[in-house]
CSV table of C-alpha atoms in Angstrom, one decimal:
chain,number,residue,atom,x,y,z
A,82,MET,CA,28.5,21.8,54.5
A,83,SER,CA,29.7,25.0,56.1
A,84,ARG,CA,32.0,24.6,59.1
A,85,GLY,CA,31.1,26.8,62.1
A,86,ILE,CA,33.4,28.9,64.3
A,87,GLU,CA,34.1,27.7,67.6
A,88,ILE,CA,34.0,30.4,70.1
A,89,ARG,CA,35.9,30.1,73.6
A,90,THR,CA,36.5,32.1,76.5
A,91,SER,CA,39.9,33.2,77.7
A,92,PRO,CA,42.5,32.1,78.3
A,93,HIS,CA,43.6,31.5,74.7
A,94,LEU,CA,46.6,29.3,75.3
A,95,LYS,CA,49.1,29.2,72.3
A,96,ARG,CA,51.2,26.3,73.6
A,97,VAL,CA,50.7,23.6,76.4
A,98,VAL,CA,53.3,24.5,79.0
A,99,THR,CA,53.1,22.1,82.3
A,100,VAL,CA,54.4,23.2,85.6
A,101,ASP,CA,57.0,20.5,85.9
A,102,LYS,CA,58.1,21.6,82.1
A,103,ILE,CA,58.5,25.2,83.6
A,104,MET,CA,60.6,23.9,86.5
A,105,ARG,CA,62.8,21.7,84.4
A,106,THR,CA,63.6,24.6,82.4
A,107,VAL,CA,64.7,26.8,85.1
A,108,VAL,CA,66.7,23.7,86.4
A,109,LEU,CA,68.6,23.8,83.3
A,110,ALA,CA,69.1,27.2,83.3
A,111,LEU,CA,70.6,26.9,86.8
A,112,LEU,CA,72.8,23.9,85.8
A,113,PRO,CA,75.8,26.1,84.2
A,114,ILE,CA,75.7,28.7,87.3
A,115,ALA,CA,76.0,25.5,89.6
A,116,ALA,CA,78.8,24.0,87.6
A,117,PHE,CA,80.6,27.2,87.6
A,118,ALA,CA,80.5,27.4,91.5
A,119,VAL,CA,81.9,23.9,91.8
A,120,TRP,CA,84.8,24.9,89.4
A,121,GLN,CA,85.4,28.0,91.0
A,122,PHE,CA,85.2,26.7,94.9
A,123,GLY,CA,85.5,22.9,94.4
A,124,LEU,CA,84.2,19.9,96.5
A,125,SER,CA,82.7,22.0,99.5
A,126,VAL,CA,80.2,23.5,97.0
A,127,LEU,CA,79.4,20.3,95.1
A,128,LEU,CA,78.6,18.9,98.7
A,129,LEU,CA,76.7,22.2,99.6
A,130,LEU,CA,74.7,21.9,96.6
A,131,LEU,CA,73.8,18.2,96.8
A,132,THR,CA,73.0,18.7,100.7
A,133,THR,CA,70.4,21.7,100.0
A,134,THR,CA,68.8,20.0,97.0
A,135,GLY,CA,68.4,16.6,98.8
A,136,VAL,CA,67.1,18.1,102.1
A,137,ALA,CA,64.6,20.1,100.1
A,138,ILE,CA,63.3,17.2,98.1
A,139,LEU,CA,63.1,14.9,101.2
A,140,THR,CA,61.3,17.7,103.1
A,141,GLU,CA,58.7,18.2,100.0
A,142,TRP,CA,58.1,14.4,99.9
A,143,GLY,CA,57.5,14.2,103.8
A,144,PHE,CA,55.2,17.0,103.9
A,145,ALA,CA,53.5,16.0,100.8
A,146,ARG,CA,53.0,12.5,102.1
A,147,ALA,CA,51.9,13.7,105.4
A,148,GLY,CA,49.3,16.0,103.7
A,149,GLY,CA,48.1,13.4,101.4
A,150,ARG,CA,48.8,15.6,98.4
A,151,GLY,CA,50.7,12.8,96.3
A,152,ASN,CA,54.1,13.0,94.8
A,153,THR,CA,54.8,16.7,94.6
A,154,VAL,CA,58.5,16.0,94.3
A,155,ALA,CA,57.8,15.4,90.5
A,156,ASP,CA,57.3,19.0,89.7
A,157,TRP,CA,60.7,19.9,90.3
A,158,SER,CA,59.9,23.0,92.4
A,159,ALA,CA,61.9,21.6,95.4
A,160,VAL,CA,65.0,20.9,93.2
A,161,ILE,CA,64.8,24.7,92.1
A,162,THR,CA,64.7,25.7,95.7
A,163,GLY,CA,67.5,23.4,97.0
A,164,LEU,CA,69.7,24.7,94.0
A,165,LEU,CA,69.1,28.2,94.8
A,166,LEU,CA,69.4,28.3,98.4
A,167,GLY,CA,72.9,26.5,98.0
A,168,LEU,CA,74.2,29.2,95.5
A,169,THR,CA,73.3,31.7,97.8
A,170,LEU,CA,75.3,30.4,100.7
A,171,PRO,CA,79.0,30.7,101.4
A,172,PRO,CA,81.2,28.1,99.7
A,173,GLY,CA,82.4,27.0,103.2
A,174,PHE,CA,79.1,26.9,105.0
A,175,PRO,CA,78.7,23.8,107.2
A,176,LEU,CA,76.6,21.3,105.8
A,177,TRP,CA,74.4,20.6,108.8
A,178,MET,CA,73.4,24.7,108.7
A,179,ALA,CA,72.9,24.2,105.0
A,180,ALA,CA,70.3,21.3,106.0
A,181,VAL,CA,68.6,23.4,108.6
A,182,ALA,CA,68.3,26.2,105.9
A,183,ALA,CA,66.8,23.7,103.2
A,184,PHE,CA,64.1,22.4,105.5
A,185,VAL,CA,63.1,25.5,106.8
A,186,GLY,CA,63.0,27.0,103.3
A,187,ILE,CA,60.2,24.2,102.3
A,188,ALA,CA,58.7,23.6,105.4
A,189,LEU,CA,57.9,27.4,106.4
A,190,GLY,CA,58.2,29.0,102.9
A,191,LYS,CA,56.4,26.6,101.1
A,192,ALA,CA,54.5,23.5,102.9
A,193,LEU,CA,53.0,26.0,105.7
A,194,PHE,CA,51.2,28.0,102.9
A,195,GLY,CA,49.9,25.0,101.2
A,196,GLY,CA,52.5,23.9,98.7
A,197,LEU,CA,53.7,25.1,95.2
A,198,GLY,CA,51.4,27.9,94.0
A,199,TYR,CA,50.3,29.1,97.5
A,200,ASN,CA,53.8,30.2,98.8
A,201,VAL,CA,53.8,34.1,99.7
A,202,MET,CA,57.6,34.5,99.5
A,203,ASN,CA,60.5,32.6,97.7
A,204,PRO,CA,61.0,29.5,99.7
A,205,ALA,CA,64.8,29.5,98.9
A,206,LEU,CA,65.2,33.1,100.5
A,207,VAL,CA,63.0,32.1,103.6
A,208,GLY,CA,65.5,29.5,104.3
A,209,ARG,CA,68.6,31.9,103.8
A,210,ALA,CA,66.8,34.3,105.7
A,211,PHE,CA,66.4,32.2,108.7
A,212,VAL,CA,70.1,30.9,108.9
A,213,GLN,CA,71.2,34.4,108.4
A,214,ALA,CA,69.6,35.1,111.5
A,215,ALA,CA,70.7,31.8,113.4
A,216,PHE,CA,74.2,31.5,112.2
A,217,PRO,CA,75.2,35.1,111.3
A,218,VAL,CA,79.1,34.2,111.7
A,219,ALA,CA,79.1,31.2,109.4
A,220,ILE,CA,77.0,33.0,106.7
A,221,THR,CA,79.6,35.8,106.6
A,222,THR,CA,82.6,33.6,106.5
A,223,TRP,CA,84.4,33.8,103.1
A,224,THR,CA,86.8,31.7,101.4
A,225,PRO,CA,89.0,32.4,98.5
A,226,ALA,CA,88.0,31.2,94.7
A,227,PHE,CA,90.2,28.9,92.9
A,228,ALA,CA,91.9,27.8,95.8
A,229,PRO,CA,94.8,25.0,95.2
A,230,GLY,CA,93.7,21.4,95.9
A,231,ARG,CA,89.9,22.6,95.9
A,232,PHE,CA,88.9,19.3,94.2
A,233,THR,CA,91.0,17.1,96.5
A,234,GLU,CA,89.9,18.4,100.0
A,235,VAL,CA,87.2,20.5,101.3
A,236,ILE,CA,87.0,23.5,103.4
A,237,PRO,CA,87.3,22.7,107.1
A,238,SER,CA,83.9,24.4,108.1
A,239,THR,CA,82.1,22.3,105.5
A,240,LEU,CA,82.4,19.1,107.8
A,241,THR,CA,81.5,20.8,111.0
A,242,LEU,CA,79.5,18.4,113.1
A,243,PRO,CA,75.7,19.1,113.8
A,244,PHE,CA,75.0,21.7,116.6
A,245,MET,CA,78.5,22.6,116.8
A,246,GLN,CA,80.5,25.7,116.0
A,247,PRO,CA,82.0,26.0,112.5
A,248,ILE,CA,85.6,24.9,112.5
A,249,PRO,CA,87.8,28.1,111.8
A,250,VAL,CA,89.1,28.5,108.6
A,251,GLY,CA,92.2,30.9,109.1
A,252,ASP,CA,94.8,28.5,109.6
A,253,TRP,CA,93.6,26.6,106.3
A,254,ILE,CA,93.3,29.9,104.3
A,255,ALA,CA,97.1,30.8,105.5
A,256,SER,CA,98.3,27.5,104.5
A,257,LEU,CA,97.1,28.4,100.8
A,258,ASN,CA,99.8,31.1,100.8
A,259,LEU,CA,97.7,33.4,98.9
A,260,ASP,CA,98.6,37.1,98.0
A,261,GLY,CA,96.2,40.0,98.8
A,262,TRP,CA,93.6,37.8,100.2
A,263,SER,CA,91.4,39.9,102.8
A,264,GLY,CA,88.8,37.5,103.5
A,265,ALA,CA,86.0,40.2,102.4
A,266,THR,CA,83.7,40.1,99.5
A,267,PRO,CA,83.9,43.1,96.7
A,268,LEU,CA,80.8,44.7,98.3
A,269,ALA,CA,82.3,44.8,101.8
A,270,ILE,CA,85.6,46.0,100.5
A,271,GLN,CA,83.7,48.9,98.6
A,272,LYS,CA,81.2,49.5,101.6
A,273,PHE,CA,83.9,49.9,104.4
A,274,GLN,CA,87.1,50.7,102.5
A,275,HIS,CA,85.5,52.7,99.4
A,276,ILE,CA,87.6,50.4,97.0
A,277,GLU,CA,86.0,49.1,93.8
A,278,THR,CA,86.9,45.8,92.6
A,279,PRO,CA,87.6,45.7,89.0
A,280,ILE,CA,84.6,45.5,87.1
A,281,MET,CA,85.8,42.5,84.9
A,282,ASP,CA,86.4,40.6,87.9
A,283,THR,CA,82.8,41.0,89.2
A,284,PHE,CA,81.7,40.4,85.5
A,285,SER,CA,83.6,37.3,84.9
A,286,GLY,CA,83.4,35.6,88.4
A,287,MET,CA,87.0,35.9,89.4
A,288,ILE,CA,85.9,36.9,93.1
A,289,ALA,CA,84.9,35.5,96.4
A,290,GLY,CA,81.2,35.5,97.4
A,291,SER,CA,78.4,33.2,97.8
A,292,ALA,CA,78.8,30.1,95.9
A,293,GLY,CA,76.6,31.3,92.8
A,294,GLU,CA,76.5,34.9,92.8
A,295,THR,CA,80.1,35.6,91.4
A,296,SER,CA,79.9,35.7,87.7
A,297,ALA,CA,77.4,38.5,86.6
A,298,ILE,CA,78.1,37.5,83.0
A,299,LEU,CA,77.1,33.7,83.2
A,300,ILE,CA,74.0,34.5,85.4
A,301,LEU,CA,72.9,37.1,82.6
A,302,ILE,CA,73.2,34.7,79.8
A,303,CYS,CA,71.3,31.8,81.6
A,304,GLY,CA,68.6,34.5,82.6
A,305,LEU,CA,68.3,35.8,79.0
A,306,TRP,CA,68.1,32.1,77.8
A,307,LEU,CA,65.5,31.6,80.4
A,308,ALA,CA,63.5,34.8,79.0
A,309,TRP,CA,63.8,33.6,75.5
A,310,GLN,CA,62.2,30.3,76.3
A,311,ARG,CA,59.3,32.7,77.9
A,312,MET,CA,59.7,31.2,81.3
A,313,LEU,CA,60.0,34.2,83.0
A,314,ASP,CA,58.6,37.7,82.7
A,315,TRP,CA,61.9,39.7,81.3
A,316,ARG,CA,60.1,42.9,82.9
A,317,ILE,CA,60.9,42.0,86.4
A,318,PRO,CA,64.7,41.5,86.0
A,319,VAL,CA,65.1,44.3,83.9
A,320,SER,CA,63.0,46.6,86.4
A,321,VAL,CA,65.0,45.3,89.3
A,322,MET,CA,68.4,46.3,87.4
A,323,ALA,CA,66.9,49.8,86.2
A,324,GLY,CA,65.8,50.5,90.2
A,325,ALA,CA,69.1,49.7,91.2
A,326,VAL,CA,70.8,51.9,88.8
A,327,LEU,CA,68.2,55.1,89.1
A,328,VAL,CA,69.2,54.8,93.0
A,329,ALA,CA,72.8,54.4,92.9
A,330,LEU,CA,73.6,56.7,89.8
A,331,PRO,CA,72.9,60.0,91.7
A,332,PHE,CA,75.0,59.1,94.7
A,333,TRP,CA,77.9,58.0,92.3
A,334,LEU,CA,77.7,61.2,90.5
A,335,LEU,CA,77.8,63.3,93.7
A,336,ASP,CA,80.7,61.5,95.1
A,337,PRO,CA,82.4,58.5,93.0
A,338,SER,CA,85.0,58.4,96.0
A,339,LEU,CA,82.5,57.1,98.4
A,340,TYR,CA,79.5,55.7,96.5
A,341,PRO,CA,79.9,52.5,94.2
A,342,SER,CA,79.3,53.1,90.4
A,343,PRO,CA,76.0,51.8,88.9
A,344,TRP,CA,77.8,48.8,86.9
A,345,PHE,CA,79.7,47.8,89.9
A,346,VAL,CA,76.1,47.8,91.7
A,347,LEU,CA,74.6,45.7,89.3
A,348,CYS,CA,77.4,43.0,88.9
A,349,SER,CA,78.7,42.5,92.5
A,350,GLY,CA,76.9,40.5,95.1
A,351,GLY,CA,73.5,38.6,94.5
A,352,LEU,CA,71.8,41.3,92.8
A,353,MET,CA,71.9,39.4,89.2
A,354,LEU,CA,71.0,36.0,90.8
A,355,GLY,CA,68.2,37.5,92.8
A,356,ALA,CA,66.9,39.7,89.7
A,357,TRP,CA,66.7,36.9,87.2
A,358,PHE,CA,66.1,33.7,89.3
A,359,MET,CA,64.3,34.9,92.6
A,360,ALA,CA,62.6,38.0,91.9
A,361,SER,CA,60.9,36.5,88.9
A,362,ASP,CA,59.2,33.6,91.1
A,363,MET,CA,55.8,33.2,89.2
A,364,VAL,CA,54.1,32.6,92.5
A,365,ALA,CA,55.3,35.6,94.5
A,366,SER,CA,55.3,38.0,92.0
A,367,PRO,CA,52.6,40.5,90.8
A,368,VAL,CA,50.6,39.4,87.7
A,369,THR,CA,49.7,42.8,86.3
A,370,ALA,CA,51.8,44.4,83.4
A,371,THR,CA,52.1,47.6,85.5
A,372,GLY,CA,52.8,45.9,88.8
A,373,VAL,CA,55.7,43.7,87.8
A,374,VAL,CA,57.5,47.0,86.7
A,375,ILE,CA,56.6,48.8,90.0
A,376,TYR,CA,57.7,45.3,91.8
A,377,GLY,CA,61.0,45.4,90.1
A,378,LEU,CA,61.9,48.8,90.6
A,379,PHE,CA,61.1,48.6,94.3
A,380,ILE,CA,63.5,45.7,94.7
A,381,GLY,CA,66.2,47.3,92.9
A,382,ALA,CA,65.9,50.5,94.8
A,383,LEU,CA,65.6,49.0,98.2
A,384,THR,CA,68.6,46.7,97.4
A,385,VAL,CA,70.7,49.9,96.8
A,386,VAL,CA,69.4,51.6,99.8
A,387,ILE,CA,70.2,48.7,102.2
A,388,ARG,CA,73.8,48.3,100.6
A,389,LEU,CA,74.4,52.2,101.0
A,390,PHE,CA,72.9,52.9,104.3
A,391,GLY,CA,72.2,49.7,106.0
A,392,GLY,CA,74.1,47.8,108.6
A,393,LEU,CA,74.4,45.0,106.0
A,394,VAL,CA,76.6,44.9,102.8
A,395,GLU,CA,73.9,43.2,100.9
A,396,GLY,CA,70.2,43.9,100.7
A,397,ILE,CA,68.7,41.9,97.7
A,398,MET,CA,67.5,39.1,100.0
A,399,TYR,CA,65.3,41.3,102.2
A,400,ALA,CA,64.4,43.5,99.2
A,401,ILE,CA,62.9,40.7,97.5
A,402,LEU,CA,61.2,39.2,100.6
A,403,LEU,CA,59.5,42.4,101.2
A,404,ALA,CA,58.4,42.8,97.7
A,405,ASN,CA,56.9,39.3,97.7
A,406,ALA,CA,54.7,40.2,100.8
A,407,LEU,CA,53.7,43.5,99.0
A,408,GLY,CA,53.1,41.5,95.7
A,409,PRO,CA,49.2,40.8,96.1
A,410,LEU,CA,48.9,44.6,97.2
A,411,ILE,CA,50.8,45.7,94.2
A,412,SER,CA,48.6,43.6,92.0
A,413,SER,CA,45.5,44.8,93.6
A,414,TRP,CA,46.5,48.5,93.0
A,415,THR,CA,47.3,47.9,89.5
A,416,GLN,CA,44.4,45.7,88.1
A,417,PRO,CA,43.6,47.0,84.7
A,418,ARG,CA,39.9,48.7,84.4
A,419,VAL,CA,37.3,46.7,82.8
A,420,TYR,CA,36.3,48.0,79.2
A,421,GLY,CA,33.0,50.1,79.8
A,422,SER,CA,33.5,50.3,83.5
A,423,LYS,CA,34.0,53.7,85.6
């Protein structure tokens, strides 16, 4: 008896990959970054990550229950939102403000659009954008890395009571007797004083900044592992970095004393974390091969433009959110032509 050939239409799946498996893999990739953040900043960051992740899960559960959508917490997407959000916040960010950010991120960035798979923008960045507008002082208050006693005490502002102004950290920082602490991140120092932090410091994470954005090499390693697992489109982060270099390089060549070098642009601020773990959001990014390259180049270029010429020292958040909004349009522009059609 001859055996016939079974013909099926696309998609031709080569492996079974479920949503929850993808999300769990992303969580695994984020855990080393979170662990380094806790080692670098201590108990305050541990509480920060637990708060954002816990509130994100509770908010997801509440909206899913209210909408009759079953247990959507099991897909792990809320865990990713909580972790990413916490990693983008300052180490001493008040926990009650972090809880607000997590609630807004899930409620407005995800549930409002119908849940996972329907969100237009990255939910973690929606939450961070909200608190940046609502609490501009708290979100630009930085504390030193590797402070003595960071595992036995928290940064004073961490435990600020709800709806109260953050507890000042100036006296606490002065009590640490640190040499050379300016209270500014490498991006701020470069933008306003035109002094670049040594590249090895930004590459390794020996600097101040948001909880999870300091170590470029660790983020790169975790992102490459995620790409090797085929859980993200590697063309997006590569295009983001390429777009940043293409814009930064001419200005640096024109006046290196005024403008940052391309490698400083890549390793400083939240560009690495944004490129590998936020811009690559499968839902909010374009779906075409050409579209993801345009999308990534746009994010990288706009980030540098905001850094160099905007009022903010960092631009990756707004660049990604704007690119998310343009994602469907980019996909429609770059749809491949059907074979045989004009």
